[in-house]
Coordinates of C-alpha atoms in Angstrom, one line a residue:
X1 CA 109.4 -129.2 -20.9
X2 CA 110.2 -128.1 -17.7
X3 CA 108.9 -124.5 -18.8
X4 CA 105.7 -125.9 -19.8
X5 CA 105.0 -128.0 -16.2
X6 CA 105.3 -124.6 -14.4
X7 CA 102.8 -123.1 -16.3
X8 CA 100.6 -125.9 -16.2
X9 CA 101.1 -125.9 -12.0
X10 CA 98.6 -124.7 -9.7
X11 CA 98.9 -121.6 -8.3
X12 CA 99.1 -121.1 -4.4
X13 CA 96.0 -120.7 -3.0
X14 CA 95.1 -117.4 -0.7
X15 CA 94.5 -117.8 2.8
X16 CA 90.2 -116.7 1.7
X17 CA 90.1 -119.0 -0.9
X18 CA 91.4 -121.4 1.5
X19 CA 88.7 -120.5 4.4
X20 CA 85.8 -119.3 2.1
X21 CA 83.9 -119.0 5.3
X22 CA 86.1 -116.9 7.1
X23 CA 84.4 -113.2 8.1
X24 CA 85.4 -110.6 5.5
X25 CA 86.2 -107.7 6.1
X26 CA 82.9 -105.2 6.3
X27 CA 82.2 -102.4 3.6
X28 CA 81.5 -99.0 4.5
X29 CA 80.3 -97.8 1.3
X30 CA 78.1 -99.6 -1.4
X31 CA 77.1 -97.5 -4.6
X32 CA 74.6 -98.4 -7.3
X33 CA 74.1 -96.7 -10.4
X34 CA 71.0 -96.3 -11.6
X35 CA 69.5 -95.9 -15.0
X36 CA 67.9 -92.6 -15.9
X37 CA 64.5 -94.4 -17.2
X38 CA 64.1 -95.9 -13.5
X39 CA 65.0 -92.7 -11.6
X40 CA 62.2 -90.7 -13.8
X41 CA 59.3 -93.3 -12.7
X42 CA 60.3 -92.7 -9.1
X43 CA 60.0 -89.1 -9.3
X44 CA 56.9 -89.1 -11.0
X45 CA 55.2 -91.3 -8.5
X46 CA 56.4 -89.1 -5.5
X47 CA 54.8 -85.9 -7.6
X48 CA 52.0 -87.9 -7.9
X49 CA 51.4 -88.3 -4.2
X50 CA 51.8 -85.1 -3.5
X51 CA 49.4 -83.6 -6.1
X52 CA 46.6 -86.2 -4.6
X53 CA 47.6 -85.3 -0.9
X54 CA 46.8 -82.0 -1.9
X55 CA 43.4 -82.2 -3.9
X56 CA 42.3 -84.8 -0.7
X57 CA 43.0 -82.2 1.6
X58 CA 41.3 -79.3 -0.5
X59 CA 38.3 -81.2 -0.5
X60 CA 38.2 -82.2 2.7
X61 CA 39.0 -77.7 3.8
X62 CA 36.2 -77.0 1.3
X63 CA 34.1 -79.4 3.0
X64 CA 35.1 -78.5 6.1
X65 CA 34.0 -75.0 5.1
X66 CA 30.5 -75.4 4.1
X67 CA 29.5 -77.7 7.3
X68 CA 30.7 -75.0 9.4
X69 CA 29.9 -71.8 7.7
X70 CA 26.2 -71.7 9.2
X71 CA 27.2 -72.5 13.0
X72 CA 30.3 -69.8 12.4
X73 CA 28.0 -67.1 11.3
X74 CA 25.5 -67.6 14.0
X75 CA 28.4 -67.2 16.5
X76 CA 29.2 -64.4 15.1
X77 CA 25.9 -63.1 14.8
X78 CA 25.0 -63.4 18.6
X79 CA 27.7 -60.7 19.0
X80 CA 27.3 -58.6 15.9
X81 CA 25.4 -55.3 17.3
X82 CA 22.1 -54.4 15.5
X83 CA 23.4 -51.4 14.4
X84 CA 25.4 -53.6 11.9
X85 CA 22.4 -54.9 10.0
X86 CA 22.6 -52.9 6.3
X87 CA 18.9 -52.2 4.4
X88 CA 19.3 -53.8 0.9
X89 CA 18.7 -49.6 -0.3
X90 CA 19.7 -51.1 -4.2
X91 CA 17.1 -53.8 -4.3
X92 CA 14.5 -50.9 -2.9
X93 CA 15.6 -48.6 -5.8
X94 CA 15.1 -51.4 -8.3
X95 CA 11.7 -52.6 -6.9
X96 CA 10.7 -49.2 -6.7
X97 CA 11.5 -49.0 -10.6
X98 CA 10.0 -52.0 -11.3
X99 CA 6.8 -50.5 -9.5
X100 CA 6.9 -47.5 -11.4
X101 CA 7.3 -49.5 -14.5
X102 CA 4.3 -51.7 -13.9
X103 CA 2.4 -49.1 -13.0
X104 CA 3.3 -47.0 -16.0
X105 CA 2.6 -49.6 -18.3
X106 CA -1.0 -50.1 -16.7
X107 CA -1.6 -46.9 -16.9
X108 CA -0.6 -47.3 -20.6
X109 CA -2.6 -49.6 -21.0
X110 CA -5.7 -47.9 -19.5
X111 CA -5.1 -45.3 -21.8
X112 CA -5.1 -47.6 -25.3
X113 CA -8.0 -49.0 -23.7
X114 CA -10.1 -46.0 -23.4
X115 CA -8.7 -44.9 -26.0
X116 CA -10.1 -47.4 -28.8
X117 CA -13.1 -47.3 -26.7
X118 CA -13.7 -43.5 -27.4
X119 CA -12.6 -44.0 -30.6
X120 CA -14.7 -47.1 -31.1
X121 CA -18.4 -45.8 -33.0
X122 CA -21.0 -47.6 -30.9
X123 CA -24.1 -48.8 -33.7
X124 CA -27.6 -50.3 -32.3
X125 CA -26.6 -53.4 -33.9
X126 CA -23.9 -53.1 -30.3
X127 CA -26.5 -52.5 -28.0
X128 CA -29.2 -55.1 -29.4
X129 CA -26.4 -57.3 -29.4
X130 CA -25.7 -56.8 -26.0
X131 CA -29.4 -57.3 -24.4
X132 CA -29.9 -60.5 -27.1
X133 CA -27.4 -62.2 -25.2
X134 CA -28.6 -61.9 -21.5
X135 CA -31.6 -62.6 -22.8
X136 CA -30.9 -65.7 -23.9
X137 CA -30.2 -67.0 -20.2
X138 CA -33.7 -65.6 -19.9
X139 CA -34.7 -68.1 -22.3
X140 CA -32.9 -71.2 -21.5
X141 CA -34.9 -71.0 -18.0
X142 CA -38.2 -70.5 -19.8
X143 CA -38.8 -74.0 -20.1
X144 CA -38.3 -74.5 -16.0
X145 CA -40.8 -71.0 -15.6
X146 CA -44.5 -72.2 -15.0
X147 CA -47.7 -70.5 -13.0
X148 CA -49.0 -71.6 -9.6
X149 CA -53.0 -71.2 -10.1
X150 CA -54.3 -71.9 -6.3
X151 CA -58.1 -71.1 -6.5
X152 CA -60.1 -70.8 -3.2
X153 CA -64.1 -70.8 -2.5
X154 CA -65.7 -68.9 -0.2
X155 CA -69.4 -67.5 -0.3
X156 CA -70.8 -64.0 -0.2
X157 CA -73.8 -62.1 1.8
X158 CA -76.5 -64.5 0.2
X159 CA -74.6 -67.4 0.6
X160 CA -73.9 -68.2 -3.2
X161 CA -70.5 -69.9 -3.8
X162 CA -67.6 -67.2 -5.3
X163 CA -64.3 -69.1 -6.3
X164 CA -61.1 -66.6 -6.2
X165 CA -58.0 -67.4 -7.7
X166 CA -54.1 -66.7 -7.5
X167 CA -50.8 -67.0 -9.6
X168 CA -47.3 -67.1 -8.8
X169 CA -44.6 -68.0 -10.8
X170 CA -42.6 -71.1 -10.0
X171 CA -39.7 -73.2 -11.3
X172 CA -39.0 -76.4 -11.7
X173 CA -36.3 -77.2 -10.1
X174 CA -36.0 -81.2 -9.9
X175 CA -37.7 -83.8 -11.7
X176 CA -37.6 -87.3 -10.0
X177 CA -38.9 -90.7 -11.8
X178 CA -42.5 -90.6 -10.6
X179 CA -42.9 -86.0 -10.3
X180 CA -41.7 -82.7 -11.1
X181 CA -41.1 -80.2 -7.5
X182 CA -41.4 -77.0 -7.8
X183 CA -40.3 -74.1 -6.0
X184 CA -42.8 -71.5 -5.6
X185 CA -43.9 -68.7 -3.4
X186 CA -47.3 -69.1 -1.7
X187 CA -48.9 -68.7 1.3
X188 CA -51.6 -70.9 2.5
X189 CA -55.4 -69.9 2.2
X190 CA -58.4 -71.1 4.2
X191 CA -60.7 -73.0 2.1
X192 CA -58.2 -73.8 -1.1
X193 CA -59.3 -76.1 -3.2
X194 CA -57.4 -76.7 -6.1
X195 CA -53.9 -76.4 -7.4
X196 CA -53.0 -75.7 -10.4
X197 CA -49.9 -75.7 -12.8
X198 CA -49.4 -74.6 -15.8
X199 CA -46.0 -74.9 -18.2
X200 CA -44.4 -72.6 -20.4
X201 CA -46.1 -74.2 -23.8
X202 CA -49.6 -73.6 -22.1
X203 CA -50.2 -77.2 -20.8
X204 CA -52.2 -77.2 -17.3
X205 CA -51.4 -79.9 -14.9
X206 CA -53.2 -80.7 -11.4
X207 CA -50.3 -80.0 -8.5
X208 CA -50.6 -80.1 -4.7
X209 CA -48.3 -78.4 -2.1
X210 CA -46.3 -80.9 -0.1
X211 CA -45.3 -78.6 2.1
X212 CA -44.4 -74.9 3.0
X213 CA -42.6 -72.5 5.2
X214 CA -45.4 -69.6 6.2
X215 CA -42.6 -67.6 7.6
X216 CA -40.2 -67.3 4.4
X217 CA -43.3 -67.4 1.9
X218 CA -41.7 -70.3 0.3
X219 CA -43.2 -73.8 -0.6
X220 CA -42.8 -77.0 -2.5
X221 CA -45.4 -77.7 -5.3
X222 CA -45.3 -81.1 -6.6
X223 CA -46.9 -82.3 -10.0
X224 CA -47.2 -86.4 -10.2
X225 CA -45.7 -86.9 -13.9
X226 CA -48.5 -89.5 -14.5
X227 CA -50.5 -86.2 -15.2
X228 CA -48.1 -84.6 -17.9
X229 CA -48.0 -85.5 -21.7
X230 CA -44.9 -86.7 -23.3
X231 CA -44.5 -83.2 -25.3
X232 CA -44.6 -81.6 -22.3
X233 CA -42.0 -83.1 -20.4
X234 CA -39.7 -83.0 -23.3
X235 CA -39.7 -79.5 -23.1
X236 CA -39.2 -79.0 -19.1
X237 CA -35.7 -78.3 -18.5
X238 CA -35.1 -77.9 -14.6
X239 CA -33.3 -75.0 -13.3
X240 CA -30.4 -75.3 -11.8
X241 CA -29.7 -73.9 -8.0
X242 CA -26.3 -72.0 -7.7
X243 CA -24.5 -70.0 -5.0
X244 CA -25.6 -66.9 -3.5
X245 CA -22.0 -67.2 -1.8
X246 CA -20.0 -66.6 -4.5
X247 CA -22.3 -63.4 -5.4
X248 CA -20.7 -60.2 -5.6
X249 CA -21.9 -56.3 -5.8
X250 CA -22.2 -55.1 -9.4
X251 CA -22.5 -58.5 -10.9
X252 CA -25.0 -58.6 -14.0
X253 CA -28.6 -60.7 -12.8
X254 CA -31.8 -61.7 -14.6
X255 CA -34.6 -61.6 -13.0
X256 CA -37.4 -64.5 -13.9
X257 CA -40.8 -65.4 -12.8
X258 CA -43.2 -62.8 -12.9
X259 CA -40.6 -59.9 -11.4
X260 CA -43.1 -57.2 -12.9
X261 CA -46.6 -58.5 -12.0
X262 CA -47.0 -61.1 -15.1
X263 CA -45.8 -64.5 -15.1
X264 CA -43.3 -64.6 -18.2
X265 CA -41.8 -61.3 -17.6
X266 CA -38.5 -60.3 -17.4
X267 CA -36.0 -57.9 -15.8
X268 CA -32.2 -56.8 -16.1
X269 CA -30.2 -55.3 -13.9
X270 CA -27.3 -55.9 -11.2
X271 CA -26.7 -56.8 -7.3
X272 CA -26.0 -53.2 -6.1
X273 CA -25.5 -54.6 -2.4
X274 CA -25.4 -57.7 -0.6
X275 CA -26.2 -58.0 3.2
X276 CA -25.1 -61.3 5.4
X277 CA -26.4 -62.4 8.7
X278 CA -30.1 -60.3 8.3
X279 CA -32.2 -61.8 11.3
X280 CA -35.4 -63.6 10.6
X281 CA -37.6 -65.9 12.9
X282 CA -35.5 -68.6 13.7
X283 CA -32.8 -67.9 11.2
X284 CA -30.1 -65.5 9.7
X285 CA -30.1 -65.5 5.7
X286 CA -27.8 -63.3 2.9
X287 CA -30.2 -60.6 1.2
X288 CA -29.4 -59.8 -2.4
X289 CA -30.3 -56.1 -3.0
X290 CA -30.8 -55.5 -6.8
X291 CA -31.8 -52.2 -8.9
X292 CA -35.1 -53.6 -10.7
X293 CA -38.0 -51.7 -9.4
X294 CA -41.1 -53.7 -9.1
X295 CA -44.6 -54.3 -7.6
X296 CA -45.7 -55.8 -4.1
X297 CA -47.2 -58.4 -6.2
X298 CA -43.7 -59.0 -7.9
X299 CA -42.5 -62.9 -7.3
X300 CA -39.7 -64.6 -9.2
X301 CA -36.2 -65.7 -8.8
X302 CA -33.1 -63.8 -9.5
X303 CA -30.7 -65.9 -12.0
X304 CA -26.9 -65.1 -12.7
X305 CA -25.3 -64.9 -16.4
X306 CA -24.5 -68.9 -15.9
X307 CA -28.4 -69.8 -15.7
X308 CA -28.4 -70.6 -12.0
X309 CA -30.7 -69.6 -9.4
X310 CA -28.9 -67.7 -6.7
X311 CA -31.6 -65.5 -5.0
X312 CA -35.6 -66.1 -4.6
X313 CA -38.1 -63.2 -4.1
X314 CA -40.0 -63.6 -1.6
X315 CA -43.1 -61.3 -0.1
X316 CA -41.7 -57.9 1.4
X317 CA -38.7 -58.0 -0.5
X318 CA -39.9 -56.3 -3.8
X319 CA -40.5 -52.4 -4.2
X320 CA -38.2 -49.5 -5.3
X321 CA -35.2 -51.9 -4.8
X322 CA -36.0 -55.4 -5.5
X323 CA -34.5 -57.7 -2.7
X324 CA -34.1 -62.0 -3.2
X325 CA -32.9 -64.0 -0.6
X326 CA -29.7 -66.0 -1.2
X327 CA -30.5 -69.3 -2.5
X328 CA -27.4 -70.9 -0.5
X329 CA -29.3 -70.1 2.9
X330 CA -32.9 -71.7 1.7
X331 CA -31.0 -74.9 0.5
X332 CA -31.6 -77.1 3.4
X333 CA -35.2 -75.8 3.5
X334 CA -35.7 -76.7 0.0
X335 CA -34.6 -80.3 0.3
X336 CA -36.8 -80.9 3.7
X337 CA -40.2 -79.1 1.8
X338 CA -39.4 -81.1 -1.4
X339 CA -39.3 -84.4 1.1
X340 CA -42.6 -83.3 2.5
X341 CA -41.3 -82.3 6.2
X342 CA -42.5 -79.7 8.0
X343 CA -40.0 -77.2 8.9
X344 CA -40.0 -77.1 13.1
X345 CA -41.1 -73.3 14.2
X346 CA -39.8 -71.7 17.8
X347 CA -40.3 -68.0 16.9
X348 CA -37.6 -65.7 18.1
X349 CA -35.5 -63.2 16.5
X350 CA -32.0 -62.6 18.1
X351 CA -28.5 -61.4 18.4
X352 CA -25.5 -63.7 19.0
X353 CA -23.8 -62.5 22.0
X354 CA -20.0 -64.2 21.1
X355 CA -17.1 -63.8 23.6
X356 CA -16.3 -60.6 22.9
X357 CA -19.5 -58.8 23.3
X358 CA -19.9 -60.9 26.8
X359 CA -17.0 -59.2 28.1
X360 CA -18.2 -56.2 27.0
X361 CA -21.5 -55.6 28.0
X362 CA -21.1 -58.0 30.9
X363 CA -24.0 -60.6 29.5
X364 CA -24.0 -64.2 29.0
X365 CA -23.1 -66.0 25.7
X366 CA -25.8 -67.7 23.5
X367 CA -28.6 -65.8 21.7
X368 CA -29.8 -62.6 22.9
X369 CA -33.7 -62.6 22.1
X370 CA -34.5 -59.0 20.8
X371 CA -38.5 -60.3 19.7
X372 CA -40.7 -63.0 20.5
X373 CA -43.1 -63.7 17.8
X374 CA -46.8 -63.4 19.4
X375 CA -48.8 -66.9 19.9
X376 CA -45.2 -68.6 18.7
X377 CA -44.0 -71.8 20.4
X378 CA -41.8 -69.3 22.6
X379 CA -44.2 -66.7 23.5
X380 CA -46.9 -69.4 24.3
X381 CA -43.5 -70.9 26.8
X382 CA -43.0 -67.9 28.4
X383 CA -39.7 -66.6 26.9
X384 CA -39.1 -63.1 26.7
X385 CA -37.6 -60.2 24.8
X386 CA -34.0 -60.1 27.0
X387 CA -33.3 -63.8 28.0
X388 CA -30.4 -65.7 26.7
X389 CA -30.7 -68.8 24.6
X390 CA -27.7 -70.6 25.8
X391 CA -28.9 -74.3 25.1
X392 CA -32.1 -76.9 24.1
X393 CA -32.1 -80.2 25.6
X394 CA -28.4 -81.0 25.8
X395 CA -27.4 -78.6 22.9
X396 CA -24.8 -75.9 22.9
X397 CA -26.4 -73.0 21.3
X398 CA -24.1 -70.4 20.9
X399 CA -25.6 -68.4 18.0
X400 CA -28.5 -68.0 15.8
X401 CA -26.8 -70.7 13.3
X402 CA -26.5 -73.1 16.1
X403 CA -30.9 -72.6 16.3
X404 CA -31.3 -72.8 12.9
X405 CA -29.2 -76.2 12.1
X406 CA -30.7 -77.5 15.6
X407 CA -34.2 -76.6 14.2
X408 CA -33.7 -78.6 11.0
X409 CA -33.2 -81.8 12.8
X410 CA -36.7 -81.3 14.3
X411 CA -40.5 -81.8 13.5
X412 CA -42.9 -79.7 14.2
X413 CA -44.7 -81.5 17.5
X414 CA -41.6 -82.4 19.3
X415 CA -41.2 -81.4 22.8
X416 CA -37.8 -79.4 23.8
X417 CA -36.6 -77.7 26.9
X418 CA -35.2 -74.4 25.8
X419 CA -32.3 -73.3 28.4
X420 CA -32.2 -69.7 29.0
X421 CA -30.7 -67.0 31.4
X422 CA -32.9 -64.2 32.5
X423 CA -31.6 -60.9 34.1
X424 CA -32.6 -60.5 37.8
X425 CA -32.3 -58.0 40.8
X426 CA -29.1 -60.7 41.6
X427 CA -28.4 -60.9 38.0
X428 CA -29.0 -63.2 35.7
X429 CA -30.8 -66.7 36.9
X430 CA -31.2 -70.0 34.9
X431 CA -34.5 -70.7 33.6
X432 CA -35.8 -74.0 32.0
X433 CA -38.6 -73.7 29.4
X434 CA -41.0 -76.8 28.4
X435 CA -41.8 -75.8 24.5
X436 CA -44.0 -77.3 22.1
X437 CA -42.1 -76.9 18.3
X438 CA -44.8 -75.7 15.8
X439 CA -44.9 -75.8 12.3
X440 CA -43.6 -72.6 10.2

């Protein structure tokens, strides 16, 4: 028993368990143990950082690169000596090649060509061929063609009445609701009577001129369609006006109208030159120069491969060489004659003396007059051959297109004041000329 009450006794306690709250004594060294799975994530995670510190600051060097790269180079390119600047020789050499290749190959080319042509056996069926289909824009403007009969009375020694008569061709050109116009040549003749048109299928029709330019030979013949038959108008096709502009030397042309002294005729042939600027009274057109020879009585219109109207022929233009004047330089004419205006007439002929040839020659600017047409507006004003057009009324005029557009805003009638400088013993002097527009 006595056994069995030790065991059962407490213990002594230690002076800690006693004071639990008394300081313990400090530890220098604490270890822990880790796993191996937890030791693995944190290397991973530092490799991680690492690999995406580096790809941020790659991108950010490459980027870094590129921004600068174009200011770098132009630093060092403001101390880079000329000498260092290198001709691409390679890219030469191969564009050279190319060159040569293109070339051989057009060359090549040029040789199959004339080659099948050489070999080619040319028939009559070729040639016929060839003409039938130019003449068919010949006949696609036959229906616009028509004759201008003007017929004229005068008398003879005994007094007894004689009627003369003329024909040019025309063409229609417009047809409006209430008439067909007509452009025609014709110049005017004391004691006309009548006016006469007649179409393609042989229909005549009474026509009057609503108005015309004496100087260009060119007027506007106007047939009230109150006066034509159904079948007849059916069959008028007007013809169109194209662009002398875009005409070019050695193009194909047709000539229509009555090029070789008959109204209905017909001609073939090409532009074989084409002057701009040629000097007229009042005005600077294009001439088309063709290779139809014709008569002085020759009128008509010269038409390209399209249909279209690009040159008219006019009086003094026909002979060895038939001549039209481009259709784009009569355009605004046209439309004032088929209105029924008169076209206002000064009656000069000049050079334009630009910039340059004033500091050259030592002249004034504007239009140098080189002829005054006799009993013309000008001469009658006094104006002479060497004066200066410099301006009318208030209006620049700097050249003989400056006239001509200041012209077509006029009537004949209206009074101008025509500025001009006129060469002196002190040089040239202003002059102020009161003239009287007449009708061309």
């Amino acid at each position: 028993m006595a056994d069995f009450e030790d065991k059962n006794q407490e213990e002594p306690k230690t002076e800690e368990q006693e004071n639990p709250l008394q300081e313990q004594e400090p530890v220098f060294v604490r270890e822990r143990v880790l796993n191996r799975s937890e030791n693995r994530r944190r290397w991973i995670s530092r490799a991680a950082l690492l690999v995406g510190s580096a790809l941020v600051f790659g991108v950010v060097s490459c980027l870094t690169f590129v921004l600068l790269r174009p200011y770098a180079e132009q630093w060092f390119k403001k101390d880079a000596p000329e000498s260092q600047i290198s001709v691409p020789r390679d890219e030469e050499t191969e564009e050279s090649t190319e060159g040569m290749a293109a070339a051989e190959t057009e060359e090549n080319l040029e040789d199959v060509v004339e080659s099948a042509v050489e070999s080619y056996r040319w028939t009559v069926s070729d040639y016929e061929n060839l003409y039938r289909a130019v003449h068919e824009v010949a006949e696609q403007a036959e229906s616009g063609i028509v004759t201008v009969t003007t017929r004229t009375q005068t008398a003879d020694w005994f007094n007894n009445p004689i009627e003369t008569e003329g024909q040019v061709s025309g063409v229609v050109w417009s047809i409006t609701s209430y008439e067909m116009l007509i452009l025609t040549s014709y110049q005017a003749q004391e004691n006309e009577t009548t006016v006469e048109v007649t179409f393609s299928n042989g229909v005549s029709a009474a026509a009057s001129v609503k108005a015309a330019d004496g100087k260009t030979g060119m007027a506007i013949v106007s047939v009230p369609l109150a006066g034509v038959d159904d079948i007849t108008k059916s069959k008028v096709t007007p013809v169109a006006l194209g662009s002398s502009v875009a005409a070019e030397e050695g193009q194909p042309v047709v000539l229509v109208g009555s090029p070789k002294d008959y109204v209905g005729s017909i001609a073939y042939g090409m532009i074989t030159y084409i002057r701009s600027s040629v000097k007229r009274q009042d005005m600077e057109v294009q001439m088309l120069y063709t290779d139809v020879s014709t008569t002085d009585k020759a009128t008509g219109f010269v038409m390209n491969l399209d249909g279209e109207i690009i040159g008219m022929i006019t009086s003094g233009n026909t002979g060895t060489n038939t001549s039209a004047i481009g259709i784009s330089d009569l355009k605004s004419s046209i439309e004032r004659l088929s209105n029924g205006s008169s076209l206002a007439y000064l009656g000069i002929v000049g050079q334009d003396v630009t910039e340059q040839v004033s500091e050259e020659n030592q002249i004034p600017e504007g239009i140098y007059i080189s002829e005054v047409a006799a009993e013309s507006p000008a001469y009658n004003s006094g104006l002479q051959n060497g004066d200066i057009i410099y301006a009318i009324d208030e209006t620049e005029i700097a050249s003989v297109a400056d006239l001509q557009e200041f012209l077509e805003g006029k009537v004949a009638g209206e009074d101008v004041t025509v500025r001009a400088r006129r060469m002196g013993r002190d040089g040239y002097t202003e002059i102020e000329f009161p003239v009287v527009l007449g009708t061309r």
